[in-house]
mmCIF file of C-alpha atoms and ligand atoms in Angstrom:
data_model
loop_
_atom_site.group_PDB
_atom_site.id
_atom_site.type_symbol
_atom_site.label_atom_id
_atom_site.label_comp_id
_atom_site.label_asym_id
_atom_site.label_seq_id
_atom_site.Cartn_x
_atom_site.Cartn_y
_atom_site.Cartn_z
ATOM 1 C CA UNK A 721 -3.980 8.257 3.292
ATOM 2 C CA UNK A 722 -1.713 11.074 4.374
ATOM 3 C CA UNK A 723 1.633 11.314 2.610
ATOM 4 C CA UNK A 724 3.015 13.934 5.001
ATOM 5 C CA UNK A 725 2.345 12.450 8.445
ATOM 6 C CA UNK A 726 4.974 9.717 8.540
ATOM 7 C CA UNK A 727 4.704 6.861 11.026
ATOM 8 C CA UNK A 728 7.849 4.901 10.189
ATOM 9 C CA UNK A 729 11.543 5.543 9.530
ATOM 10 C CA UNK A 730 10.986 5.126 5.805
ATOM 11 C CA UNK A 731 7.967 7.431 5.860
ATOM 12 C CA UNK A 732 10.124 10.072 7.575
ATOM 13 C CA UNK A 733 12.999 9.562 5.131
ATOM 14 C CA UNK A 734 10.614 9.974 2.188
ATOM 15 C CA UNK A 735 9.286 13.157 3.785
ATOM 16 C CA UNK A 736 12.825 14.502 4.123
ATOM 17 C CA UNK A 737 13.396 14.073 0.387
ATOM 18 C CA UNK A 738 9.976 15.593 -0.233
ATOM 19 C CA UNK A 739 10.866 18.609 1.929
ATOM 20 C CA UNK A 740 14.260 18.976 0.238
ATOM 21 C CA UNK A 741 12.674 18.955 -3.239
ATOM 22 C CA UNK A 742 10.036 21.445 -2.093
ATOM 23 C CA UNK A 743 12.670 23.885 -0.778
ATOM 24 C CA UNK A 744 14.901 23.521 -3.856
ATOM 25 C CA UNK A 745 11.893 24.179 -6.086
ATOM 26 C CA UNK A 746 10.823 27.145 -3.936
ATOM 27 C CA UNK A 747 14.257 28.748 -4.358
ATOM 28 C CA UNK A 748 14.175 28.117 -8.135
ATOM 29 C CA UNK A 749 10.687 29.616 -8.308
ATOM 30 C CA UNK A 750 11.797 32.767 -6.486
ATOM 31 C CA UNK A 751 14.952 33.201 -8.605
ATOM 32 C CA UNK A 752 13.122 32.623 -11.896
ATOM 33 C CA UNK A 753 10.256 34.955 -11.062
ATOM 34 C CA UNK A 754 12.595 37.658 -9.744
ATOM 35 C CA UNK A 755 14.606 37.505 -12.996
ATOM 36 C CA UNK A 756 11.421 37.506 -15.049
ATOM 37 C CA UNK A 757 10.025 40.500 -13.179
ATOM 38 C CA UNK A 758 13.326 42.391 -13.512
ATOM 39 C CA UNK A 759 13.413 41.688 -17.262
ATOM 40 C CA UNK A 760 9.797 42.783 -17.731
ATOM 41 C CA UNK A 761 10.439 46.093 -15.993
ATOM 42 C CA UNK A 762 13.927 46.835 -17.311
ATOM 43 C CA UNK A 763 13.341 45.875 -20.936
ATOM 44 C CA UNK A 764 9.757 47.027 -21.311
ATOM 45 C CA UNK A 765 8.712 48.826 -24.499
ATOM 46 C CA UNK A 766 9.490 52.481 -23.983
ATOM 47 C CA UNK A 767 8.444 53.428 -27.511
ATOM 48 C CA UNK A 768 11.965 53.276 -29.063
ATOM 49 C CA UNK A 769 11.959 52.630 -32.822
ATOM 50 C CA UNK A 770 13.332 49.391 -34.366
ATOM 51 C CA UNK A 771 14.358 46.060 -32.837
ATOM 52 C CA UNK A 772 16.302 45.886 -29.569
ATOM 53 C CA UNK A 773 19.905 44.631 -29.684
ATOM 54 C CA UNK A 774 19.945 40.974 -30.868
ATOM 55 C CA UNK A 775 22.157 38.444 -29.026
ATOM 56 C CA UNK A 776 23.073 35.053 -30.388
ATOM 57 C CA UNK A 777 25.299 32.456 -28.649
ATOM 58 C CA UNK A 778 26.505 33.425 -25.189
ATOM 59 C CA UNK A 779 28.929 30.700 -24.043
ATOM 60 C CA UNK A 780 28.920 31.676 -20.376
ATOM 61 C CA UNK A 781 25.127 31.627 -20.211
ATOM 62 C CA UNK A 782 24.952 28.332 -22.095
ATOM 63 C CA UNK A 783 27.422 26.665 -19.733
ATOM 64 C CA UNK A 784 25.696 28.205 -16.716
ATOM 65 C CA UNK A 785 22.217 26.955 -17.507
ATOM 66 C CA UNK A 786 23.559 23.488 -18.250
ATOM 67 C CA UNK A 787 25.542 23.156 -15.040
ATOM 68 C CA UNK A 788 23.024 24.749 -12.663
ATOM 69 C CA UNK A 789 20.141 22.294 -13.386
ATOM 70 C CA UNK A 790 22.633 19.398 -13.280
ATOM 71 C CA UNK A 791 23.659 20.474 -9.765
ATOM 72 C CA UNK A 792 20.018 20.822 -8.703
ATOM 73 C CA UNK A 793 19.263 17.333 -10.035
ATOM 74 C CA UNK A 794 22.243 15.896 -8.172
ATOM 75 C CA UNK A 795 20.983 17.468 -4.945
ATOM 76 C CA UNK A 796 17.671 15.645 -5.422
ATOM 77 C CA UNK A 797 18.922 12.377 -6.907
ATOM 78 C CA UNK A 798 21.569 11.484 -4.308
ATOM 79 C CA UNK A 799 19.311 11.404 -1.210
ATOM 80 C CA UNK A 800 16.498 9.785 -3.220
ATOM 81 C CA UNK A 801 18.698 6.900 -4.368
ATOM 82 C CA UNK A 802 20.181 6.513 -0.883
ATOM 83 C CA UNK A 803 16.697 6.056 0.571
ATOM 84 C CA UNK A 804 15.568 3.664 -2.160
ATOM 85 C CA UNK A 805 18.558 1.433 -1.398
ATOM 86 C CA UNK A 806 18.012 1.689 2.358
ATOM 87 C CA UNK A 807 14.412 0.483 2.071
ATOM 88 C CA UNK A 808 15.272 -2.580 0.015
ATOM 89 C CA UNK A 809 18.664 -3.513 1.404
ATOM 90 C CA UNK A 810 19.426 -7.235 1.516
ATOM 91 C CA UNK A 811 20.315 -7.144 5.220
ATOM 92 C CA UNK A 812 17.639 -8.364 7.622
ATOM 93 C CA UNK A 813 18.029 -7.424 11.283
ATOM 94 C CA UNK A 814 18.078 -10.554 13.466
ATOM 95 C CA UNK A 815 14.689 -9.799 15.050
ATOM 96 C CA UNK A 816 13.021 -8.535 11.859
ATOM 97 C CA UNK A 817 9.469 -9.650 11.194
ATOM 98 C CA UNK A 818 9.203 -11.259 7.786
ATOM 99 C CA UNK A 819 5.981 -10.911 5.851
ATOM 100 C CA UNK A 820 5.333 -12.243 2.377
ATOM 101 C CA UNK A 821 3.012 -9.813 0.615
ATOM 102 C CA UNK A 822 1.135 -11.047 -2.439
ATOM 103 C CA UNK A 823 -0.776 -8.608 -4.566
ATOM 104 C CA UNK A 824 -3.667 -10.404 -6.212
ATOM 105 C CA UNK A 825 -6.611 -9.342 -8.362
ATOM 106 C CA UNK A 826 -8.011 -7.686 -6.231
ATOM 107 C CA UNK A 827 -6.898 -8.215 -2.690
ATOM 108 C CA UNK A 828 -3.767 -8.418 -0.537
ATOM 109 C CA UNK A 829 -2.442 -11.581 1.012
ATOM 110 C CA UNK A 830 -0.145 -11.252 4.027
ATOM 111 C CA UNK A 831 1.652 -14.409 5.064
ATOM 112 C CA UNK A 832 3.897 -14.599 8.129
ATOM 113 C CA UNK A 833 6.183 -17.579 7.409
ATOM 114 C CA UNK A 834 7.855 -17.456 10.837
ATOM 115 C CA UNK A 835 4.523 -17.390 12.674
ATOM 116 C CA UNK A 836 2.663 -19.793 10.392
ATOM 117 C CA UNK A 837 -0.293 -17.459 9.950
ATOM 118 C CA UNK A 838 -1.877 -15.713 6.993
ATOM 119 C CA UNK A 839 -4.366 -12.916 6.664
ATOM 120 C CA UNK A 840 -5.889 -10.764 3.955
ATOM 121 C CA UNK A 841 -6.134 -7.010 3.467
ATOM 122 C CA UNK A 842 -5.064 -6.330 7.071
ATOM 123 C CA UNK A 843 -1.327 -6.087 7.626
ATOM 124 C CA UNK A 844 -0.625 -6.420 11.351
ATOM 125 C CA UNK A 845 2.780 -5.269 12.618
ATOM 126 C CA UNK A 846 4.352 -4.634 16.022
ATOM 127 C CA UNK A 847 5.590 -1.119 16.813
ATOM 128 C CA UNK A 848 9.352 -0.562 16.942
ATOM 129 C CA UNK A 849 10.292 -3.785 15.161
ATOM 130 C CA UNK A 850 11.676 -3.827 11.639
ATOM 131 C CA UNK A 851 9.306 -5.342 9.120
ATOM 132 C CA UNK A 852 10.739 -6.932 5.989
ATOM 133 C CA UNK A 853 8.045 -7.199 3.337
ATOM 134 C CA UNK A 854 8.827 -9.562 0.486
ATOM 135 C CA UNK A 855 6.543 -8.519 -2.346
ATOM 136 C CA UNK A 856 5.370 -11.110 -4.852
ATOM 137 C CA UNK A 857 2.868 -10.825 -7.661
ATOM 138 C CA UNK A 858 1.175 -14.038 -8.730
ATOM 139 C CA UNK A 859 -0.942 -12.415 -11.462
ATOM 140 C CA UNK A 860 -0.346 -8.850 -12.733
ATOM 141 C CA UNK A 861 1.640 -5.827 -11.536
ATOM 142 C CA UNK A 862 0.290 -4.196 -8.372
ATOM 143 C CA UNK A 863 1.872 -1.612 -6.109
ATOM 144 C CA UNK A 864 1.984 -1.761 -2.322
ATOM 145 C CA UNK A 865 1.303 1.654 -0.813
ATOM 146 C CA UNK A 866 0.618 2.521 2.800
ATOM 147 C CA UNK A 867 1.681 6.175 2.598
ATOM 148 C CA UNK A 868 2.332 6.762 6.289
ATOM 149 C CA UNK A 869 4.594 3.711 6.568
ATOM 150 C CA UNK A 870 6.471 3.785 3.293
ATOM 151 C CA UNK A 871 6.443 4.818 -0.297
ATOM 152 C CA UNK A 872 5.026 2.837 -3.153
ATOM 153 C CA UNK A 873 6.771 -0.369 -4.074
ATOM 154 C CA UNK A 874 5.697 -2.341 -7.121
ATOM 155 C CA UNK A 875 4.610 -5.952 -6.783
ATOM 156 C CA UNK A 876 5.791 -7.535 -10.010
ATOM 157 C CA UNK A 877 5.229 -11.114 -11.195
ATOM 158 C CA UNK A 878 8.546 -12.934 -11.470
ATOM 159 C CA UNK A 879 10.560 -10.114 -9.945
ATOM 160 C CA UNK A 880 10.507 -10.254 -6.109
ATOM 161 C CA UNK A 881 10.769 -6.824 -4.497
ATOM 162 C CA UNK A 882 11.423 -5.895 -0.915
ATOM 163 C CA UNK A 883 10.362 -3.074 1.399
ATOM 164 C CA UNK A 884 11.980 -2.693 4.829
ATOM 165 C CA UNK A 885 10.721 -0.238 7.443
ATOM 166 C CA UNK A 886 10.154 0.125 11.180
ATOM 167 C CA UNK A 887 6.760 1.459 12.295
ATOM 168 C CA UNK A 888 7.169 3.896 15.186
ATOM 169 C CA UNK A 889 3.590 4.716 16.285
ATOM 170 C CA UNK A 890 0.731 2.307 17.026
ATOM 171 C CA UNK A 891 -2.380 2.992 14.957
ATOM 172 C CA UNK A 892 -4.273 2.053 11.816
ATOM 173 C CA UNK A 893 -2.963 3.286 8.492
ATOM 174 C CA UNK A 894 -4.946 2.912 5.289
ATOM 175 C CA UNK A 895 -3.299 1.742 2.094
ATOM 176 C CA UNK A 896 -4.243 1.088 -1.497
ATOM 177 C CA UNK A 897 -2.931 -0.634 -4.586
ATOM 178 C CA UNK A 898 -1.160 2.109 -6.521
ATOM 179 C CA UNK A 899 -0.703 0.502 -9.930
ATOM 180 C CA UNK A 900 -3.579 0.030 -12.328
ATOM 181 C CA UNK A 901 -4.243 -3.707 -12.275
ATOM 182 C CA UNK A 902 -7.642 -4.228 -13.868
ATOM 183 C CA UNK A 903 -11.281 -3.390 -13.421
ATOM 184 C CA UNK A 904 -11.307 -3.454 -9.595
ATOM 185 C CA UNK A 905 -7.977 -1.696 -9.050
ATOM 186 C CA UNK A 906 -9.788 0.989 -7.051
ATOM 187 C CA UNK A 907 -11.283 -1.746 -4.854
ATOM 188 C CA UNK A 908 -7.896 -3.127 -3.803
ATOM 189 C CA UNK A 909 -7.467 -1.477 -0.446
ATOM 190 C CA UNK A 910 -5.860 -2.532 2.789
ATOM 191 C CA UNK A 911 -5.107 -1.318 6.275
ATOM 192 C CA UNK A 912 -1.876 -1.641 8.232
ATOM 193 C CA UNK A 913 -2.500 -2.117 11.950
ATOM 194 C CA UNK A 914 0.537 -1.228 14.065
ATOM 195 C CA UNK A 915 0.232 -2.821 17.504
ATOM 196 C CA UNK A 916 1.788 -2.150 20.861
ATOM 197 C CA UNK A 917 3.915 -5.084 22.062
ATOM 198 C CA UNK A 918 1.055 -6.486 24.197
ATOM 199 C CA UNK A 919 -1.722 -6.285 21.598
ATOM 200 C CA UNK A 920 0.669 -7.720 19.006
ATOM 201 C CA UNK A 921 1.304 -10.824 21.122
ATOM 202 C CA UNK A 922 -2.426 -11.204 21.738
ATOM 203 C CA UNK A 923 -3.154 -10.908 18.013
ATOM 204 C CA UNK A 924 -0.519 -13.496 17.072
ATOM 205 C CA UNK A 925 -1.763 -15.937 19.728
ATOM 206 C CA UNK A 926 -5.360 -15.540 18.538
ATOM 207 C CA UNK A 927 -4.397 -15.985 14.887
ATOM 208 C CA UNK A 928 -2.339 -19.092 15.598
ATOM 209 C CA UNK A 929 -5.238 -20.748 17.409
ATOM 210 C CA UNK A 930 -8.106 -22.346 15.517
ATOM 211 C CA UNK A 931 -11.285 -20.387 16.142
ATOM 212 C CA UNK A 932 -13.796 -22.266 18.289
ATOM 213 C CA UNK A 933 -17.199 -22.473 16.624
ATOM 214 C CA UNK A 934 -20.315 -23.131 18.657
ATOM 215 C CA UNK A 935 -23.239 -25.359 17.612
ATOM 216 C CA UNK A 936 -25.556 -22.540 16.571
ATOM 217 C CA UNK A 937 -23.575 -21.913 13.372
ATOM 218 C CA UNK A 938 -23.239 -25.617 12.540
ATOM 219 C CA UNK A 939 -25.586 -25.222 9.555
ATOM 220 C CA UNK A 940 -23.396 -22.527 8.016
ATOM 221 C CA UNK A 941 -20.279 -24.613 8.677
ATOM 222 C CA UNK A 942 -21.881 -27.595 6.934
ATOM 223 C CA UNK A 943 -22.927 -25.500 3.913
ATOM 224 C CA UNK A 944 -19.408 -24.052 3.693
ATOM 225 C CA UNK A 945 -17.837 -27.521 3.859
ATOM 226 C CA UNK A 946 -19.996 -28.967 1.060
ATOM 227 C CA UNK A 947 -19.926 -25.916 -1.237
ATOM 228 C CA UNK A 948 -17.404 -24.695 -3.778
ATOM 229 C CA UNK A 949 -16.003 -22.394 -1.037
ATOM 230 C CA UNK A 950 -13.522 -25.086 -0.006
ATOM 231 C CA UNK A 951 -11.923 -25.184 -3.450
ATOM 232 C CA UNK A 952 -10.565 -21.642 -3.101
ATOM 233 C CA UNK A 953 -10.446 -20.756 0.587
ATOM 234 C CA UNK A 954 -8.472 -22.122 3.515
ATOM 235 C CA UNK A 955 -9.896 -22.466 7.008
ATOM 236 C CA UNK A 956 -7.345 -24.299 9.120
ATOM 237 C CA UNK A 957 -8.720 -27.727 9.989
ATOM 238 C CA UNK A 958 -11.589 -27.416 7.487
ATOM 239 C CA UNK A 959 -10.351 -26.594 3.990
ATOM 240 C CA UNK A 960 -7.081 -25.795 2.235
ATOM 241 C CA UNK A 961 -7.912 -23.742 -0.877
ATOM 242 C CA UNK A 962 -5.180 -21.373 -2.038
ATOM 243 C CA UNK A 963 -6.905 -19.097 -4.545
ATOM 244 C CA UNK A 964 -8.922 -16.802 -2.290
ATOM 245 C CA UNK A 965 -8.144 -15.217 1.078
ATOM 246 C CA UNK A 966 -7.432 -17.451 4.097
ATOM 247 C CA UNK A 967 -10.626 -17.375 6.163
ATOM 248 C CA UNK A 968 -9.333 -19.037 9.347
ATOM 249 C CA UNK A 969 -9.932 -15.795 11.259
ATOM 250 C CA UNK A 970 -12.075 -13.859 8.797
ATOM 251 C CA UNK A 971 -14.443 -12.857 11.616
ATOM 252 C CA UNK A 972 -11.636 -10.890 13.264
ATOM 253 C CA UNK A 973 -11.242 -8.594 10.260
ATOM 254 C CA UNK A 974 -12.851 -5.200 10.238
ATOM 255 C CA UNK A 975 -13.587 -4.971 6.558
ATOM 256 C CA UNK A 976 -14.657 -7.126 3.692
ATOM 257 C CA UNK A 977 -13.672 -7.494 0.040
ATOM 258 C CA UNK A 978 -10.312 -5.674 0.355
ATOM 259 C CA UNK A 979 -11.511 -2.782 2.456
ATOM 260 C CA UNK A 980 -14.684 -1.946 0.536
ATOM 261 C CA UNK A 981 -17.310 -2.750 3.204
ATOM 262 C CA UNK A 982 -17.507 -3.150 6.978
ATOM 263 C CA UNK A 983 -17.433 -6.853 7.872
ATOM 264 C CA UNK A 984 -21.035 -7.281 9.034
ATOM 265 C CA UNK A 985 -23.578 -10.079 8.678
ATOM 266 C CA UNK A 986 -25.603 -8.072 6.146
ATOM 267 C CA UNK A 987 -22.592 -7.202 4.004
ATOM 268 C CA UNK A 988 -21.031 -10.660 4.148
ATOM 269 C CA UNK A 989 -24.371 -12.257 3.188
ATOM 270 C CA UNK A 990 -24.697 -9.879 0.231
ATOM 271 C CA UNK A 991 -21.102 -10.631 -0.756
ATOM 272 C CA UNK A 992 -21.638 -14.413 -0.709
ATOM 273 C CA UNK A 993 -24.862 -14.066 -2.731
ATOM 274 C CA UNK A 994 -23.354 -11.923 -5.497
ATOM 275 C CA UNK A 995 -19.697 -10.891 -5.145
ATOM 276 C CA UNK A 996 -19.558 -9.249 -8.579
ATOM 277 C CA UNK A 997 -22.299 -6.793 -7.588
ATOM 278 C CA UNK A 998 -19.900 -5.450 -4.943
ATOM 279 C CA UNK A 999 -16.556 -5.851 -6.677
ATOM 280 C CA UNK A 1000 -16.664 -5.789 -10.496
ATOM 281 C CA UNK A 1001 -14.535 -8.481 -12.111
ATOM 282 C CA UNK A 1002 -14.091 -10.423 -8.871
ATOM 283 C CA UNK A 1003 -12.781 -13.976 -9.329
ATOM 284 C CA UNK A 1004 -15.229 -15.379 -6.767
ATOM 285 C CA UNK A 1005 -18.389 -16.639 -8.496
ATOM 286 C CA UNK A 1006 -21.904 -16.466 -7.109
ATOM 287 C CA UNK A 1007 -22.397 -19.920 -5.626
ATOM 288 C CA UNK A 1008 -26.118 -20.210 -6.194
ATOM 289 C CA UNK A 1009 -26.896 -20.374 -2.482
ATOM 290 C CA UNK A 1010 -30.288 -19.219 -1.245
ATOM 291 C CA UNK A 1011 -30.388 -16.096 0.870
ATOM 292 C CA UNK A 1012 -30.984 -18.217 3.971
ATOM 293 C CA UNK A 1013 -27.987 -20.427 3.179
ATOM 294 C CA UNK A 1014 -25.752 -17.431 2.446
ATOM 295 C CA UNK A 1015 -26.759 -15.860 5.740
ATOM 296 C CA UNK A 1016 -25.945 -19.106 7.579
ATOM 297 C CA UNK A 1017 -22.488 -19.248 5.959
ATOM 298 C CA UNK A 1018 -21.902 -15.565 6.798
ATOM 299 C CA UNK A 1019 -22.897 -16.177 10.433
ATOM 300 C CA UNK A 1020 -20.457 -19.089 10.566
ATOM 301 C CA UNK A 1021 -17.601 -17.075 9.014
ATOM 302 C CA UNK A 1022 -18.141 -14.150 11.370
ATOM 303 C CA UNK A 1023 -17.705 -16.518 14.301
ATOM 304 C CA UNK A 1024 -14.176 -17.294 13.097
ATOM 305 C CA UNK A 1025 -12.603 -14.579 15.238
HETATM 306 CU CU1 CUA B 675 -3.723 -4.086 -7.658
HETATM 307 CU CU2 CUA B 675 -4.141 -1.959 -8.664
#
């Protein structure tokens, strides 16, 4: 979660402001400490009797130390505001990739309206193409933060926000909800995967397809289809729940429960058996499945690549 190794235009712009503020503050620090040191030496107690000369009201000084900080603030405020506006401008480049980001207690939903796909906790983007993230909050205030791609932007119920940036280096960049949003705020992580053009196309094609499931996980598929799972989760062609993450390609994801655990059979089985033991406050209830049944469902879900 580096805030100083930028991997997008916005990340670089934020770093420029950061560098500017650092240099301005460094100069202030040097000036203040030089003046302090000079005063300590020049006006030190040399054993003279009585009080030193008392000064009250010095108009030039008063005006000076009002104007100087105002100028310093202007130097910081102008580029900061320029960048804030640039990252949420209304204009969308013609080839921009639109992603609807929903912060939920406690996971991230990424929906690609133009591609008709949805995923959770893994934001996939192509390198070199502008991404327009429309941020919506269906429950409480969250904050989208993938430090290497862009600064924090709040996800506020009833007040759509936008973040526009262009990733410039393929790679995986961790992110985290940055606004306290309840008991599992710390467990609301994500990863942004920036693809090369080829791997991006392959990912989109795979996500748009319906995962083929072989006979050996038929038991898990049947348990899924007759359990409460279907009320909350969508698997294209199987169920259409809207409350929890879309599971159409859950087996292709690297992590589980918003980035808390690697997505393995053991972990997914444990999650299905008792989600609250892994993520306190989680909305998903324990379904009362036996360990064997939970393992069968996990095996089925992991086949949804
Ligand atoms: Cu969502 Cu903190």
